[in-house]
CSV table of C-alpha atoms and ligand atoms in Angstrom, one decimal:
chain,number,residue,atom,x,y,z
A,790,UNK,CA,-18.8,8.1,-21.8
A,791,UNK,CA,-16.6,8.4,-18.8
A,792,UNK,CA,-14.9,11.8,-17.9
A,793,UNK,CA,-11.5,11.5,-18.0
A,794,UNK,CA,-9.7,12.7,-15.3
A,795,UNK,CA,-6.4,13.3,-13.1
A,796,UNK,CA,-6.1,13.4,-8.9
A,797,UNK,CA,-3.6,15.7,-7.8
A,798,UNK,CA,-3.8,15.0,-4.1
A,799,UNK,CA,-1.6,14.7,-0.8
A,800,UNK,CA,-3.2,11.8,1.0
A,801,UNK,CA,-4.4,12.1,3.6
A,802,UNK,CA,-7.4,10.8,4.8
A,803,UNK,CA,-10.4,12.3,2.3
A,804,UNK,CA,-7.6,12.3,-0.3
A,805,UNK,CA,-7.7,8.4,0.2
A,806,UNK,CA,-11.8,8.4,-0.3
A,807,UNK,CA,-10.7,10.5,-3.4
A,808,UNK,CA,-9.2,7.9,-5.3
A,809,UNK,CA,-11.2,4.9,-4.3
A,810,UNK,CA,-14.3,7.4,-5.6
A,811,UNK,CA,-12.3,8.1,-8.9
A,812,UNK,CA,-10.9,4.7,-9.1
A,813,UNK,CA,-14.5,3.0,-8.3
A,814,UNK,CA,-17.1,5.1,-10.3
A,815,UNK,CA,-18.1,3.8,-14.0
A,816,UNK,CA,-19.0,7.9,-14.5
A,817,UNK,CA,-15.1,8.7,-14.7
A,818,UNK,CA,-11.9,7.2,-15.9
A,819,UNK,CA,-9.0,7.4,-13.8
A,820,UNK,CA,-5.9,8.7,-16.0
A,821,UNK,CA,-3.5,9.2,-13.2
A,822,UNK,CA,-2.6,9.7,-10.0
A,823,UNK,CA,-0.3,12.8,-8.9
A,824,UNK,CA,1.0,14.1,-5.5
A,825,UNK,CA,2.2,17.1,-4.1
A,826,UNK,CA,3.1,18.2,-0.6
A,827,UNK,CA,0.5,19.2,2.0
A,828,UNK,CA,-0.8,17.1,4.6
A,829,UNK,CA,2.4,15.6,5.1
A,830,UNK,CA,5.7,15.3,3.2
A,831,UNK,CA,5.9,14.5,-0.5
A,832,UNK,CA,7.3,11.4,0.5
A,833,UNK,CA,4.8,10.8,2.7
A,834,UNK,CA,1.7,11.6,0.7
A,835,UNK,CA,3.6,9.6,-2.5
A,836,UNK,CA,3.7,6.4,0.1
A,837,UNK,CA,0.5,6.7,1.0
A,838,UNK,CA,-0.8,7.4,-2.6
A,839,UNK,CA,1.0,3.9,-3.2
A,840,UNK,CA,-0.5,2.0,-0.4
A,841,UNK,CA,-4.1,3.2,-1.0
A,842,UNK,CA,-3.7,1.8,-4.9
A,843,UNK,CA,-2.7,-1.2,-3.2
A,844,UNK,CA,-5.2,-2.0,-0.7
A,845,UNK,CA,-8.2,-0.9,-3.0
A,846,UNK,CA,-6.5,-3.0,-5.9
A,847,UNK,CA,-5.7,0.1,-8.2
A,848,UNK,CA,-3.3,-0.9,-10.6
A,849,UNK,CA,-2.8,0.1,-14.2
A,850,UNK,CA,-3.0,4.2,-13.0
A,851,UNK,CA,0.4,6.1,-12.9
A,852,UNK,CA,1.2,7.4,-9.5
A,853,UNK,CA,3.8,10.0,-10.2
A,854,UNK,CA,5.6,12.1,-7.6
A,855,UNK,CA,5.4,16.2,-8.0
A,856,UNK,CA,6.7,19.2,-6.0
A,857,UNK,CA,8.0,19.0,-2.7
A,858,UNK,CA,7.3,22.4,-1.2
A,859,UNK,CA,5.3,25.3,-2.4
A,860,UNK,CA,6.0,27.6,-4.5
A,861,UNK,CA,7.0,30.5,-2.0
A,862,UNK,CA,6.4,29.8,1.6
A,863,UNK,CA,8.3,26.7,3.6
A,864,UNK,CA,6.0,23.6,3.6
A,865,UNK,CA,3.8,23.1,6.5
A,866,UNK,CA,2.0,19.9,6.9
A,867,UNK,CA,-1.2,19.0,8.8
A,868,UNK,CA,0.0,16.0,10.9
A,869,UNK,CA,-2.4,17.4,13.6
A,870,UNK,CA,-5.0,16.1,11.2
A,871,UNK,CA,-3.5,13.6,9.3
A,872,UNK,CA,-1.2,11.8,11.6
A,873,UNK,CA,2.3,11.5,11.2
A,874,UNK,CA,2.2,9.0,8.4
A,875,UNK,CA,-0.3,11.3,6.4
A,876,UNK,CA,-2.7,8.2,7.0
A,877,UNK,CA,-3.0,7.5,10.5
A,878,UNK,CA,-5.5,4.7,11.9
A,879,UNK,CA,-5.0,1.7,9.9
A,880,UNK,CA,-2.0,-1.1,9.0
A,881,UNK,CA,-0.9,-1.3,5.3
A,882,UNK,CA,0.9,-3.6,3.8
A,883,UNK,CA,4.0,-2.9,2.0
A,884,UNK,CA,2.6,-1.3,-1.3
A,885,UNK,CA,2.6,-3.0,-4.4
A,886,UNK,CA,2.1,-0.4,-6.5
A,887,UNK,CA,5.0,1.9,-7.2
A,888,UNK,CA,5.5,5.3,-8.7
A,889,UNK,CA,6.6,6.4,-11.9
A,890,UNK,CA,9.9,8.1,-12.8
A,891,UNK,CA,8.3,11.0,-14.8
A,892,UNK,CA,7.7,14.0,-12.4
A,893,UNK,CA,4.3,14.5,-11.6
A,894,UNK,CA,3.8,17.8,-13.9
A,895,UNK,CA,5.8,15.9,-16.8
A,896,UNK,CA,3.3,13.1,-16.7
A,897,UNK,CA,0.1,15.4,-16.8
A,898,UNK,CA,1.3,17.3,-19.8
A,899,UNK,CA,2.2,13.9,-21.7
A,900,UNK,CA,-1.7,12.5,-20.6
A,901,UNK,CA,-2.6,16.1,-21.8
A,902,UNK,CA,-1.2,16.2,-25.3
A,903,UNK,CA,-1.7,12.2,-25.8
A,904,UNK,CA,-5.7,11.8,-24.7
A,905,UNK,CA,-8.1,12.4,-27.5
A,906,UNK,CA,-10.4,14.8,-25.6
A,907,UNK,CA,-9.4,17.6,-23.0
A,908,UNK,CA,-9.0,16.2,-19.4
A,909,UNK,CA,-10.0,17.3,-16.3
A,910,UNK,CA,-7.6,18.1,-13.5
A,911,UNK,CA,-9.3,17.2,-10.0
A,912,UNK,CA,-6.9,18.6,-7.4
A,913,UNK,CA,-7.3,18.0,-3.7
A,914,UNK,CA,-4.6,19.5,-2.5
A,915,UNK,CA,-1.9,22.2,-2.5
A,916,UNK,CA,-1.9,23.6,-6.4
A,917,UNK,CA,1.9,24.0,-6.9
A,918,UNK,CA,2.0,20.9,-9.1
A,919,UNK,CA,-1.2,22.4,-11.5
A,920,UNK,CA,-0.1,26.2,-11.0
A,921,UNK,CA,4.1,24.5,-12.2
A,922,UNK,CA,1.8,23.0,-15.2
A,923,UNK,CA,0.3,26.1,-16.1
A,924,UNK,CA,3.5,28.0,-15.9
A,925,UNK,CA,5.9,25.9,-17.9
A,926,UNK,CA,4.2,24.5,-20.3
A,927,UNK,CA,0.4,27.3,-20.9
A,928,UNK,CA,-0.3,25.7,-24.3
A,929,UNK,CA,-1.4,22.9,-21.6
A,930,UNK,CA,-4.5,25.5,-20.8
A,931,UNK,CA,-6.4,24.5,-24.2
A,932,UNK,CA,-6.5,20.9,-23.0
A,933,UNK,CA,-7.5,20.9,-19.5
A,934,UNK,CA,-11.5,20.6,-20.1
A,935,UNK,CA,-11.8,22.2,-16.3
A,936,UNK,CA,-10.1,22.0,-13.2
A,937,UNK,CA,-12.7,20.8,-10.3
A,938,UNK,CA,-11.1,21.3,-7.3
A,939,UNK,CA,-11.2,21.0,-3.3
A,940,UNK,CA,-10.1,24.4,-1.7
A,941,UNK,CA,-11.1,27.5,-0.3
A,942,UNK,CA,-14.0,28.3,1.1
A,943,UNK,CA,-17.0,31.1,0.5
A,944,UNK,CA,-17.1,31.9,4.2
A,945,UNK,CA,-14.5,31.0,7.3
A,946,UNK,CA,-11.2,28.6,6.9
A,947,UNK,CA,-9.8,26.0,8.8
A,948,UNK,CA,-6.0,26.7,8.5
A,949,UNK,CA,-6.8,30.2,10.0
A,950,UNK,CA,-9.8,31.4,10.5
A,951,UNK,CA,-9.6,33.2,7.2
A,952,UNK,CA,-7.9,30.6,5.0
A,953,UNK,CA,-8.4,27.2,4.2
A,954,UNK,CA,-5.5,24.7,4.0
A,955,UNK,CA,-5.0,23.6,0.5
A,956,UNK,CA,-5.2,27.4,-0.4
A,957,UNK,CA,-3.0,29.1,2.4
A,958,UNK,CA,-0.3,26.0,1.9
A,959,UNK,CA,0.0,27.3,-1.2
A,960,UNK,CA,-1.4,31.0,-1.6
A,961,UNK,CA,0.6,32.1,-5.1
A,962,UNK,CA,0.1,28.6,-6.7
A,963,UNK,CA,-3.4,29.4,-5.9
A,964,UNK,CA,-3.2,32.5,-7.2
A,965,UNK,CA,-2.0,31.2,-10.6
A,966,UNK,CA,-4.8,28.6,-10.8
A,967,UNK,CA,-7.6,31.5,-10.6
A,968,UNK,CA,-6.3,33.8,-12.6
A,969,UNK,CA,-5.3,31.1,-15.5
A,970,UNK,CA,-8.9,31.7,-17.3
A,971,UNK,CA,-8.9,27.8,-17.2
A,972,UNK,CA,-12.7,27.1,-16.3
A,973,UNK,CA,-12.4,26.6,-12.2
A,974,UNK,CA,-15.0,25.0,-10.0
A,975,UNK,CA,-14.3,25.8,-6.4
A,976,UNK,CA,-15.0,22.8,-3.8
A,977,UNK,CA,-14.8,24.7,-0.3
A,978,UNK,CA,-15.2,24.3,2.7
A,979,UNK,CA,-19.2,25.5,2.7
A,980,UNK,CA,-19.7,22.7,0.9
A,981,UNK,CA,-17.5,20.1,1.8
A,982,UNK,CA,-18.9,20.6,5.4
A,983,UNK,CA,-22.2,18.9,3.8
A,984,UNK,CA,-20.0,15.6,3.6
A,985,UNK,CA,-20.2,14.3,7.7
A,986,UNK,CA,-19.1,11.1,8.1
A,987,UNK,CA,-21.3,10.1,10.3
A,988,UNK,CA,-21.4,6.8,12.4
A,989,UNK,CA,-23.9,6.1,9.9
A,990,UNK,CA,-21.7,6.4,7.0
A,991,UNK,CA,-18.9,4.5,9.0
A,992,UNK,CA,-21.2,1.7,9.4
A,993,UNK,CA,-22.5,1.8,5.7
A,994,UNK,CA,-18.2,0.5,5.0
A,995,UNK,CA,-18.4,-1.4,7.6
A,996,UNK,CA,-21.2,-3.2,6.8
A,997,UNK,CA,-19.6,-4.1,3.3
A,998,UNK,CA,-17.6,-7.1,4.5
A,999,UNK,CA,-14.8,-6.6,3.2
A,1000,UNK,CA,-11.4,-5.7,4.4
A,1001,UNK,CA,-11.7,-2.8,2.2
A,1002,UNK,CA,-14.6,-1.5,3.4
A,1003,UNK,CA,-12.8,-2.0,7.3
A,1004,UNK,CA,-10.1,0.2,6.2
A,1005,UNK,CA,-12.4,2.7,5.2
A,1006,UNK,CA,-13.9,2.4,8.3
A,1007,UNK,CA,-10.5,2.7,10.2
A,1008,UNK,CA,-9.7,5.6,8.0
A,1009,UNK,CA,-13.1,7.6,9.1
A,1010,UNK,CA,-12.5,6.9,12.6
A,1011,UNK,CA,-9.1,8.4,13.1
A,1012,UNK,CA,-10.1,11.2,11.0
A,1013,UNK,CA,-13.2,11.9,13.3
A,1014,UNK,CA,-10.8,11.7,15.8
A,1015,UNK,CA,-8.7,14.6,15.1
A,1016,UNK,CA,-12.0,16.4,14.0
A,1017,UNK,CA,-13.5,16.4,17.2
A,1018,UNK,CA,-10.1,17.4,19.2
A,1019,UNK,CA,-9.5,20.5,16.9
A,1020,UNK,CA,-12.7,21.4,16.1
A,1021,UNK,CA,-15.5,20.1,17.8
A,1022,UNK,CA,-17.0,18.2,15.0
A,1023,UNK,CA,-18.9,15.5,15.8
A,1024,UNK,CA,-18.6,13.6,12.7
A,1025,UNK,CA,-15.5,14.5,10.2
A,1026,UNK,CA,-16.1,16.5,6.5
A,1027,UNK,CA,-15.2,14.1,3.7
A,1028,UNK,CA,-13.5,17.2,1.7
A,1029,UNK,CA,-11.8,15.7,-1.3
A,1030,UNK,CA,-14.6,13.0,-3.0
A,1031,UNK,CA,-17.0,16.3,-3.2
A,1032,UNK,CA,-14.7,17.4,-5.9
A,1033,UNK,CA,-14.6,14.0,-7.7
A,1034,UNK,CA,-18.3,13.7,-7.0
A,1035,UNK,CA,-18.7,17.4,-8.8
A,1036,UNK,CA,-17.1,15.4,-12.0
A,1037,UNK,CA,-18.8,12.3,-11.8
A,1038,UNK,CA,-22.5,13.6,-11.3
A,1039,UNK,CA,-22.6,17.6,-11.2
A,1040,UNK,CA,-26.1,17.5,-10.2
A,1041,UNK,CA,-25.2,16.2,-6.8
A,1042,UNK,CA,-22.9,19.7,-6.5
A,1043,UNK,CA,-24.6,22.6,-7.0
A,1044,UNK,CA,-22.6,25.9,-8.3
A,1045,UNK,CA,-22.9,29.4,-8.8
A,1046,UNK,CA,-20.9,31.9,-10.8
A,1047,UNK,CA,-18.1,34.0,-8.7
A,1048,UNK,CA,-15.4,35.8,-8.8
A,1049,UNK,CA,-12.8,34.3,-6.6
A,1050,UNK,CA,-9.2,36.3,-5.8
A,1051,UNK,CA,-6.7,34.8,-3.4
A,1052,UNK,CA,-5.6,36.8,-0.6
A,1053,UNK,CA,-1.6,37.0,-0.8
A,1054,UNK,CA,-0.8,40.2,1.4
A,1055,UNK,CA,-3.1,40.3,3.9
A,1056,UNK,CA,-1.6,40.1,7.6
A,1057,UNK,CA,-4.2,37.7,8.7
A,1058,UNK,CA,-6.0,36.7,5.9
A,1059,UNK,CA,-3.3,35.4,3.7
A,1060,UNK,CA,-4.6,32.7,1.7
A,1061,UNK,CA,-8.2,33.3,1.8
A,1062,UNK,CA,-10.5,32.8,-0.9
A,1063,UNK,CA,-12.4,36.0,-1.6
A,1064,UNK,CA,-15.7,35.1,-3.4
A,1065,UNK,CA,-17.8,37.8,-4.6
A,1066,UNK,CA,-21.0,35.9,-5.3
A,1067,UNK,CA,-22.9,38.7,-6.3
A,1068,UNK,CA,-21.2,41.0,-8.8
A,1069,UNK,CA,-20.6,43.6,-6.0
A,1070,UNK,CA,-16.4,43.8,-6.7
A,1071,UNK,CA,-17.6,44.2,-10.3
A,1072,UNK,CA,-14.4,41.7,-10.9
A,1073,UNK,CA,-15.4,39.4,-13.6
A,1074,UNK,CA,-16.7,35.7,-13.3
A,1075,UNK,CA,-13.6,33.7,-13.3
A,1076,UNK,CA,-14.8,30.4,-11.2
A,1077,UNK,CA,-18.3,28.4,-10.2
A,1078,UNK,CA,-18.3,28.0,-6.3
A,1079,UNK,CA,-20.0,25.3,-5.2
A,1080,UNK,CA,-22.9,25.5,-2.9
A,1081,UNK,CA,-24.5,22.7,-1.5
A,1082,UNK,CA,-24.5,18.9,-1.8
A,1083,UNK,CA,-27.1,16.5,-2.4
A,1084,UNK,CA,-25.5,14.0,0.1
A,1085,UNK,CA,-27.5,11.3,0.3
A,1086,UNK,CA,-26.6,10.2,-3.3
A,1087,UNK,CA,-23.4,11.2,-3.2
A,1088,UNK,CA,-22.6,8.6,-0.1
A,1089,UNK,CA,-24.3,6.3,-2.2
A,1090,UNK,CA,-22.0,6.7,-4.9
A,1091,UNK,CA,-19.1,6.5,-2.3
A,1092,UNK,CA,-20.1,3.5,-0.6
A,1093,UNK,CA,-20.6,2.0,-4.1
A,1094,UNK,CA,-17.5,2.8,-5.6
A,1095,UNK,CA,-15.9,0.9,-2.4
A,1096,UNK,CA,-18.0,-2.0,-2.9
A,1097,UNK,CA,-16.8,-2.5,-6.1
A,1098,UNK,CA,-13.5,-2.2,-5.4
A,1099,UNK,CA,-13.5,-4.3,-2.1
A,1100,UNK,CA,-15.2,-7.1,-4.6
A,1101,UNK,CA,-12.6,-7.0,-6.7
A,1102,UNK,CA,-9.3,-6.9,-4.0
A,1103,UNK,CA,-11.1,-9.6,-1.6
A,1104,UNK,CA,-13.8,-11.7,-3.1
A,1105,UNK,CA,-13.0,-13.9,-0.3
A,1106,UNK,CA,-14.6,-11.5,2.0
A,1107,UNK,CA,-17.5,-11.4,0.8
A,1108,UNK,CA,-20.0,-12.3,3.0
A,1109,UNK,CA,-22.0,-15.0,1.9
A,1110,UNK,CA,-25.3,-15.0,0.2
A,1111,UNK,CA,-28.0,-15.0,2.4
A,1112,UNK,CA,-29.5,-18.5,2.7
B,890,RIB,O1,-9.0,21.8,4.0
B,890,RIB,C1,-9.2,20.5,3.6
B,890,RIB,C2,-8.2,20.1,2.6
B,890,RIB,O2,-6.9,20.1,3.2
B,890,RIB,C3,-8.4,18.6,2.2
B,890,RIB,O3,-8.0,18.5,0.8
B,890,RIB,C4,-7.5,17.8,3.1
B,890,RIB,O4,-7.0,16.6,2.5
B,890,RIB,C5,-6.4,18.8,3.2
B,890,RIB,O5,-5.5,18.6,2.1
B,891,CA,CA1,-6.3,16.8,0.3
């Protein structure tokens, strides 16, 4: 049976992979689509939430709009990264796919109390819309099944050397989410660096044929753009589909018990994720942090999930059948 779950993101480029991933994949079921502020503006990351459904032929999953700043500390948005749109690289067309009235944390706790089972939140982003969930309405925490998300990391950041961005945009929401005793897997940075796209990869959407796939590809190459100016990378980290990947197959994630604590004083460390892998803080186990990736399949399951979608948006390009 699928898993069904619910992107919090703020697209973004590996928020965009996100959703085609969760959108694409028979192993989970898509329940809705929320933003947040963090790459770029909420109005930004909303739009480009929007145009993503569009191009990859997402319809039929709420896209619903949440909190514009974070909790505590003024926005600050990673356009160095992301581009000034949030999703720099390719054209979109005007989306066709709009957004839904209810505020982003309204809409999860409806999806909470109306699904049959407990759902699982997949954040990619900045946690002020879950941490808002947790705090307004905590009867919510008996029907989250887990929260999988992408943040932190178990050794250096990339927003400062000691924090990584989703975590230090957002340091107290953070803060909430670990210290909810909601079940947490960590995504970080360790392990997201596993996910290169490599010319390789870019080549794998490429070679699809369809204008899907292209915009995939498009997507990759701006992003390894950026990558390689601020960091030296030669090939970009995929960050955000590792979470969703977590959900859809947890054997291609593998996780170890922690205890994780969110820096929120320290004069150059605010933000950071402080995993104590070992028991040596004698803090209790509060979190899994993922540890390595088994990336071959999981780019399988990435390129698959685009090829279905691409099929679906643009059967007319297809290439045809070999003769
Ligand atoms: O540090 C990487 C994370 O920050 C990813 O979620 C990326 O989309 C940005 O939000
Ligand atoms: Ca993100």
């Amino acid at each position: 049976m699928p898993v069904p779950i619910i992107l919090d993101c703020d697209p973004g480029h590996d928020d965009a992979l996100a959703i085609m991933l969760a959108a694409g994949d028979p192993a989970v079921d898509l329940l809705a689509i929320t933003t947040v502020a963090g790459n770029q503006t909420l109005e930004k990351t909303t739009l480009n939430a929007r145009r993503v459904c569009t191009v990859a032929g997402i319809t039929g999953v709420p896209v619903a709009a949440g909190c514009d700043r974070p909790l505590v500390q003024p926005l600050s948005v990673a356009d160095d990264v992301h581009g000034v749109s949030g999703l720099d690289g390719p054209s979109f067309p005007e989306p066709t796919v709009g957004v839904v009235r209810e505020h982003a944390v309204d809409l999860i706790h409806r999806l909470l109390a109306e699904h049959p089972e407990p759902v699982t939140l997949v954040p990619t982003a900045p946690l002020t819309n879950i941490a808002l969930l947790l705090t307004r309405y905590p009867q919510d925490a008996d029907r989250i099944r887990e929260i999988v998300l992408m943040g932190g990391s178990t050794e250096r950041g990339n927003r400062t050397p000691a924090a990584e961005f989703n975590i230090r945009t957002d340091p107290e929401a953070a803060d909430i989410v670990f210290r909810s005793g909601v079940p947490v897997t960590m995504c970080g940075l360790n392990v997201t660096h596993q996910a290169l796209a490599t010319p390789e990869v870019v080549a794998r959407f490429e070679g699809l044929g369809t204008s899907l796939g292209r915009t995939c590809a498009e997507l990759l190459t701006f992003f390894a753009s950026t990558y390689r100016t601020l960091w030296g990378f030669p090939s970009p980290p995929l960050h955000d589909p590792v979470a969703v990947a977590r959900v859809i197959d947890p054997g291609l994630v593998r996780c170890v018990d922690a205890n994780v604590v969110v820096e929120l004083n320290g004069r150059y460390t605010r933000g950071a994720t402080v995993v104590d892998l070992h028991g040596s803080t004698g803090r209790p186990v509060n979190a899994r942090a993922a540890m390595s990736l088994d990336a071959d399949p999981f780019w399988d399951r990435m390129v698959a999930a685009v090829r279905v979608l691409g099929a679906r948006t643009h059967p007319a390009d297809r290439q045809p059948p070999p003769s």
